[in-house]
């Protein structure tokens, strides 16, 4: 899992601006993308940013893109779908996605996986979301084993809560965005007590030329 956040933990501003880290850090992210089998993101990130999720700033091949989108809201004119005939694109939906939309996505070159609904406790905010454990099994069978999660906060919570994350890298930009409605690195329901929280082990700590701090953690 990788994310770029401000010192106050925001991964986007209240206005939805998520361009937090420097070009230098983006180069690191593109290198990371070139080293994985697939990138996984939540549908709200696509709707907010309309990203391409490709390798552009370094040499390397594009990994598959996997969008977690239970209701099939991924726009047909999104950059992801417009490039789906060239770059492997998987849309993980549940039975809530309209069949007609599934066909449209497939016509554009995307592969649609109909996955069961998530277990209760995955996230109260997304009670009928995609069953992420099942999705990971299906991706593994498709030989997509090294997965880079690029957010947003809701998807990050569900994956961390289910114990599906091995490593976390956070780029902390020397900025403060504020705003109680700004999305943070991990959203979801949260824990009531620190004793319940997810434990991390700090590995490498780096500081880049832009003054950003890179923290590499392993999940305990
Ligand atoms: N700075 C960064 O590093 C960075 C990186 C990524 C995103 N962002 C920002 O983060 C914001 C979006 O984050 P977000 O937290 O609002 O949304 P998100 O995590 O991108 O997407 C959440 C949505 O995914 C769908 N979903 C389906 N199954 C799910 C499951 N099991 N668990 C969780 N979600 C599931 C749900 O929508 P349905 O119910 O419709 O399926 C859910 O509302 C944007 O502003 C984006 O710019 C920043």
Short mmCIF file of N, CA and C in Angstrom, two decimals, residues 77-165:
data_model
loop_
_atom_site.label_atom_id
_atom_site.label_comp_id
_atom_site.label_asym_id
_atom_site.label_seq_id
_atom_site.Cartn_x
_atom_site.Cartn_y
_atom_site.Cartn_z
N UNK A 77 -16.26 7.04 -20.23
CA UNK A 77 -15.30 7.98 -20.81
C UNK A 77 -14.13 8.29 -19.88
N UNK A 78 -13.95 7.48 -18.83
CA UNK A 78 -12.81 7.71 -17.92
C UNK A 78 -11.52 7.30 -18.63
N UNK A 79 -10.40 7.86 -18.16
CA UNK A 79 -9.10 7.55 -18.80
C UNK A 79 -8.79 6.05 -18.67
N UNK A 80 -9.22 5.46 -17.57
CA UNK A 80 -8.97 4.02 -17.36
C UNK A 80 -9.67 3.21 -18.47
N UNK A 81 -10.93 3.53 -18.71
CA UNK A 81 -11.69 2.75 -19.69
C UNK A 81 -11.28 3.10 -21.12
N UNK A 82 -10.93 4.36 -21.35
CA UNK A 82 -10.48 4.73 -22.70
C UNK A 82 -9.18 4.03 -23.10
N UNK A 83 -8.41 3.55 -22.09
CA UNK A 83 -7.14 2.87 -22.40
C UNK A 83 -7.24 1.36 -22.13
N UNK A 84 -8.46 0.90 -21.85
CA UNK A 84 -8.64 -0.51 -21.44
C UNK A 84 -8.35 -1.52 -22.55
N UNK A 85 -8.44 -1.07 -23.80
CA UNK A 85 -8.16 -2.02 -24.88
C UNK A 85 -6.65 -2.25 -25.02
N UNK A 86 -5.86 -1.35 -24.44
CA UNK A 86 -4.39 -1.47 -24.56
C UNK A 86 -3.74 -1.96 -23.27
N UNK A 87 -4.32 -1.57 -22.13
CA UNK A 87 -3.72 -1.93 -20.84
C UNK A 87 -4.73 -2.77 -20.06
N UNK A 88 -4.27 -3.92 -19.57
CA UNK A 88 -5.17 -4.84 -18.85
C UNK A 88 -5.93 -4.09 -17.74
N UNK A 89 -7.24 -4.16 -17.79
CA UNK A 89 -8.08 -3.43 -16.85
C UNK A 89 -9.15 -4.36 -16.30
N UNK A 90 -9.21 -4.45 -14.99
CA UNK A 90 -10.18 -5.34 -14.34
C UNK A 90 -11.10 -4.50 -13.47
N UNK A 91 -12.40 -4.70 -13.62
CA UNK A 91 -13.35 -3.98 -12.78
C UNK A 91 -14.03 -5.02 -11.90
N UNK A 92 -13.84 -4.88 -10.59
CA UNK A 92 -14.44 -5.83 -9.64
C UNK A 92 -15.76 -5.27 -9.15
N UNK A 93 -16.85 -5.91 -9.54
CA UNK A 93 -18.19 -5.44 -9.18
C UNK A 93 -18.89 -6.53 -8.35
N UNK A 94 -20.09 -6.21 -7.85
CA UNK A 94 -20.93 -7.22 -7.22
C UNK A 94 -22.22 -7.33 -8.06
N UNK A 95 -23.19 -8.07 -7.56
CA UNK A 95 -24.44 -8.21 -8.33
C UNK A 95 -25.26 -6.92 -8.36
N UNK A 96 -24.74 -5.86 -7.70
CA UNK A 96 -25.44 -4.56 -7.75
C UNK A 96 -25.15 -3.82 -9.06
N UNK A 97 -24.14 -4.25 -9.79
CA UNK A 97 -23.79 -3.55 -11.04
C UNK A 97 -24.77 -3.95 -12.13
N UNK A 98 -25.36 -2.95 -12.83
CA UNK A 98 -26.31 -3.27 -13.90
C UNK A 98 -25.63 -4.06 -15.04
N UNK A 99 -26.34 -5.08 -15.53
CA UNK A 99 -25.76 -5.93 -16.58
C UNK A 99 -25.37 -5.14 -17.83
N UNK A 100 -26.22 -4.18 -18.16
CA UNK A 100 -25.97 -3.36 -19.35
C UNK A 100 -24.63 -2.62 -19.24
N UNK A 101 -24.35 -2.11 -18.03
CA UNK A 101 -23.09 -1.39 -17.79
C UNK A 101 -21.91 -2.37 -17.88
N UNK A 102 -22.10 -3.57 -17.35
CA UNK A 102 -21.04 -4.59 -17.41
C UNK A 102 -20.67 -4.84 -18.88
N UNK A 103 -21.69 -4.98 -19.73
CA UNK A 103 -21.43 -5.23 -21.15
C UNK A 103 -20.69 -4.06 -21.79
N UNK A 104 -21.09 -2.84 -21.41
CA UNK A 104 -20.43 -1.64 -21.98
C UNK A 104 -18.95 -1.63 -21.61
N UNK A 105 -18.67 -1.95 -20.34
CA UNK A 105 -17.27 -1.96 -19.88
C UNK A 105 -16.48 -3.04 -20.64
N UNK A 106 -17.12 -4.19 -20.83
CA UNK A 106 -16.45 -5.29 -21.56
C UNK A 106 -16.21 -4.91 -23.02
N UNK A 107 -17.20 -4.23 -23.61
CA UNK A 107 -17.05 -3.79 -25.01
C UNK A 107 -15.85 -2.86 -25.19
N UNK A 108 -15.55 -2.12 -24.13
CA UNK A 108 -14.42 -1.18 -24.19
C UNK A 108 -13.09 -1.87 -23.90
N UNK A 109 -13.13 -3.17 -23.59
CA UNK A 109 -11.90 -3.92 -23.38
C UNK A 109 -11.58 -4.28 -21.94
N UNK A 110 -12.45 -3.87 -21.01
CA UNK A 110 -12.20 -4.20 -19.60
C UNK A 110 -12.70 -5.61 -19.29
N UNK A 111 -12.08 -6.21 -18.29
CA UNK A 111 -12.54 -7.53 -17.84
C UNK A 111 -13.34 -7.27 -16.55
N UNK A 112 -14.57 -7.72 -16.50
CA UNK A 112 -15.39 -7.47 -15.31
C UNK A 112 -15.46 -8.75 -14.48
N UNK A 113 -15.09 -8.64 -13.21
CA UNK A 113 -15.19 -9.79 -12.30
C UNK A 113 -16.37 -9.53 -11.38
N UNK A 114 -17.35 -10.42 -11.40
CA UNK A 114 -18.46 -10.27 -10.46
C UNK A 114 -18.09 -11.05 -9.20
N UNK A 115 -17.87 -10.30 -8.13
CA UNK A 115 -17.38 -10.87 -6.87
C UNK A 115 -18.52 -10.79 -5.87
N UNK A 116 -18.51 -11.66 -4.86
CA UNK A 116 -19.59 -11.61 -3.88
C UNK A 116 -19.43 -10.36 -3.00
N UNK A 117 -20.48 -10.09 -2.22
CA UNK A 117 -20.43 -8.90 -1.36
C UNK A 117 -19.53 -9.18 -0.17
N UNK A 118 -18.93 -8.13 0.36
CA UNK A 118 -18.01 -8.28 1.48
C UNK A 118 -18.70 -8.73 2.75
N UNK A 119 -17.88 -9.33 3.62
CA UNK A 119 -18.41 -9.76 4.93
C UNK A 119 -18.77 -8.52 5.73
N UNK A 120 -19.66 -8.70 6.67
CA UNK A 120 -19.96 -7.58 7.56
C UNK A 120 -18.72 -7.31 8.38
N UNK A 121 -18.45 -6.08 8.71
CA UNK A 121 -17.26 -5.77 9.49
C UNK A 121 -16.13 -5.29 8.61
N UNK A 122 -16.28 -5.50 7.30
CA UNK A 122 -15.28 -5.00 6.36
C UNK A 122 -15.22 -3.48 6.49
N UNK A 123 -16.37 -2.85 6.37
CA UNK A 123 -16.48 -1.42 6.60
C UNK A 123 -17.97 -1.07 6.64
N UNK A 124 -18.39 -0.39 7.72
CA UNK A 124 -19.81 -0.04 7.83
C UNK A 124 -20.20 0.98 6.76
N UNK A 125 -19.22 1.77 6.31
CA UNK A 125 -19.51 2.78 5.29
C UNK A 125 -19.77 2.14 3.93
N UNK A 126 -19.25 0.93 3.75
CA UNK A 126 -19.41 0.22 2.47
C UNK A 126 -19.96 -1.18 2.78
N UNK A 127 -21.20 -1.27 3.30
CA UNK A 127 -21.70 -2.57 3.78
C UNK A 127 -21.86 -3.60 2.66
N UNK A 128 -22.07 -3.14 1.46
CA UNK A 128 -22.27 -4.08 0.36
C UNK A 128 -21.13 -4.02 -0.65
N UNK A 129 -19.95 -3.64 -0.15
CA UNK A 129 -18.79 -3.53 -1.03
C UNK A 129 -18.33 -4.89 -1.53
N UNK A 130 -17.29 -4.83 -2.34
CA UNK A 130 -16.71 -6.04 -2.94
C UNK A 130 -16.01 -6.87 -1.85
N UNK A 131 -16.18 -8.18 -1.90
CA UNK A 131 -15.48 -9.07 -0.98
C UNK A 131 -14.01 -9.11 -1.40
N UNK A 132 -13.20 -8.43 -0.63
CA UNK A 132 -11.80 -8.21 -1.05
C UNK A 132 -10.95 -9.47 -0.94
N UNK A 133 -11.29 -10.35 0.02
CA UNK A 133 -10.53 -11.61 0.13
C UNK A 133 -10.76 -12.45 -1.12
N UNK A 134 -12.03 -12.52 -1.52
CA UNK A 134 -12.35 -13.29 -2.73
C UNK A 134 -11.67 -12.66 -3.95
N UNK A 135 -11.71 -11.33 -4.01
CA UNK A 135 -11.06 -10.64 -5.15
C UNK A 135 -9.57 -11.01 -5.20
N UNK A 136 -8.90 -10.98 -4.05
CA UNK A 136 -7.46 -11.29 -4.03
C UNK A 136 -7.20 -12.72 -4.49
N UNK A 137 -8.08 -13.67 -4.09
CA UNK A 137 -7.92 -15.05 -4.56
C UNK A 137 -8.04 -15.12 -6.08
N UNK A 138 -9.04 -14.39 -6.60
CA UNK A 138 -9.26 -14.42 -8.05
C UNK A 138 -8.08 -13.80 -8.79
N UNK A 139 -7.53 -12.72 -8.25
CA UNK A 139 -6.38 -12.07 -8.89
C UNK A 139 -5.17 -12.99 -8.85
N UNK A 140 -5.01 -13.70 -7.74
CA UNK A 140 -3.87 -14.62 -7.61
C UNK A 140 -3.95 -15.71 -8.69
N UNK A 141 -5.18 -16.21 -8.90
CA UNK A 141 -5.37 -17.24 -9.94
C UNK A 141 -5.05 -16.69 -11.33
N UNK A 142 -5.21 -15.38 -11.50
CA UNK A 142 -4.89 -14.75 -12.78
C UNK A 142 -3.41 -14.35 -12.83
N UNK A 143 -2.63 -14.84 -11.88
CA UNK A 143 -1.18 -14.56 -11.76
C UNK A 143 -0.90 -13.10 -11.44
N UNK A 144 -1.85 -12.43 -10.85
CA UNK A 144 -1.62 -11.05 -10.38
C UNK A 144 -1.39 -11.16 -8.89
N UNK A 145 -0.12 -11.21 -8.51
CA UNK A 145 0.23 -11.55 -7.12
C UNK A 145 0.81 -10.38 -6.35
N UNK A 146 1.59 -9.57 -7.05
CA UNK A 146 2.19 -8.42 -6.36
C UNK A 146 1.30 -7.22 -6.67
N UNK A 147 0.55 -6.82 -5.67
CA UNK A 147 -0.48 -5.80 -5.88
C UNK A 147 -0.08 -4.50 -5.16
N UNK A 148 -0.14 -3.40 -5.90
CA UNK A 148 0.12 -2.08 -5.31
C UNK A 148 -1.23 -1.40 -5.07
N UNK A 149 -1.54 -1.14 -3.82
CA UNK A 149 -2.80 -0.45 -3.48
C UNK A 149 -2.52 1.05 -3.47
N UNK A 150 -3.28 1.79 -4.26
CA UNK A 150 -3.09 3.25 -4.31
C UNK A 150 -4.33 4.00 -3.81
N UNK A 151 -4.98 3.46 -2.76
CA UNK A 151 -6.06 4.19 -2.09
C UNK A 151 -7.41 4.04 -2.77
N UNK A 152 -8.32 4.87 -2.34
CA UNK A 152 -8.25 5.93 -1.31
C UNK A 152 -8.45 5.37 0.10
N UNK A 153 -8.88 6.27 0.97
CA UNK A 153 -8.97 5.97 2.40
C UNK A 153 -9.92 4.84 2.75
N UNK A 154 -11.06 4.75 2.06
CA UNK A 154 -12.04 3.69 2.38
C UNK A 154 -11.48 2.31 2.01
N UNK A 155 -10.91 2.22 0.83
CA UNK A 155 -10.35 0.93 0.40
C UNK A 155 -9.16 0.57 1.30
N UNK A 156 -8.35 1.56 1.65
CA UNK A 156 -7.21 1.30 2.53
C UNK A 156 -7.69 0.69 3.85
N UNK A 157 -8.74 1.27 4.43
CA UNK A 157 -9.27 0.76 5.69
C UNK A 157 -9.70 -0.70 5.54
N UNK A 158 -10.51 -0.98 4.52
CA UNK A 158 -11.03 -2.34 4.36
C UNK A 158 -9.90 -3.36 4.25
N UNK A 159 -8.89 -3.03 3.47
CA UNK A 159 -7.77 -3.96 3.26
C UNK A 159 -6.94 -4.14 4.52
N UNK A 160 -6.70 -3.05 5.23
CA UNK A 160 -5.93 -3.14 6.48
C UNK A 160 -6.72 -3.93 7.52
N UNK A 161 -8.02 -3.65 7.60
CA UNK A 161 -8.90 -4.31 8.58
C UNK A 161 -8.95 -5.82 8.34
N UNK A 162 -8.89 -6.20 7.06
CA UNK A 162 -8.96 -7.63 6.72
C UNK A 162 -7.58 -8.31 6.75
N UNK A 163 -6.55 -7.57 7.08
CA UNK A 163 -5.20 -8.14 7.16
C UNK A 163 -4.63 -8.50 5.81
N UNK A 164 -5.03 -7.77 4.77
CA UNK A 164 -4.57 -8.09 3.41
C UNK A 164 -3.36 -7.27 2.97
N UNK A 165 -2.81 -6.49 3.88
CA UNK A 165 -1.68 -5.62 3.50
C UNK A 165 -0.39 -6.14 4.14
#
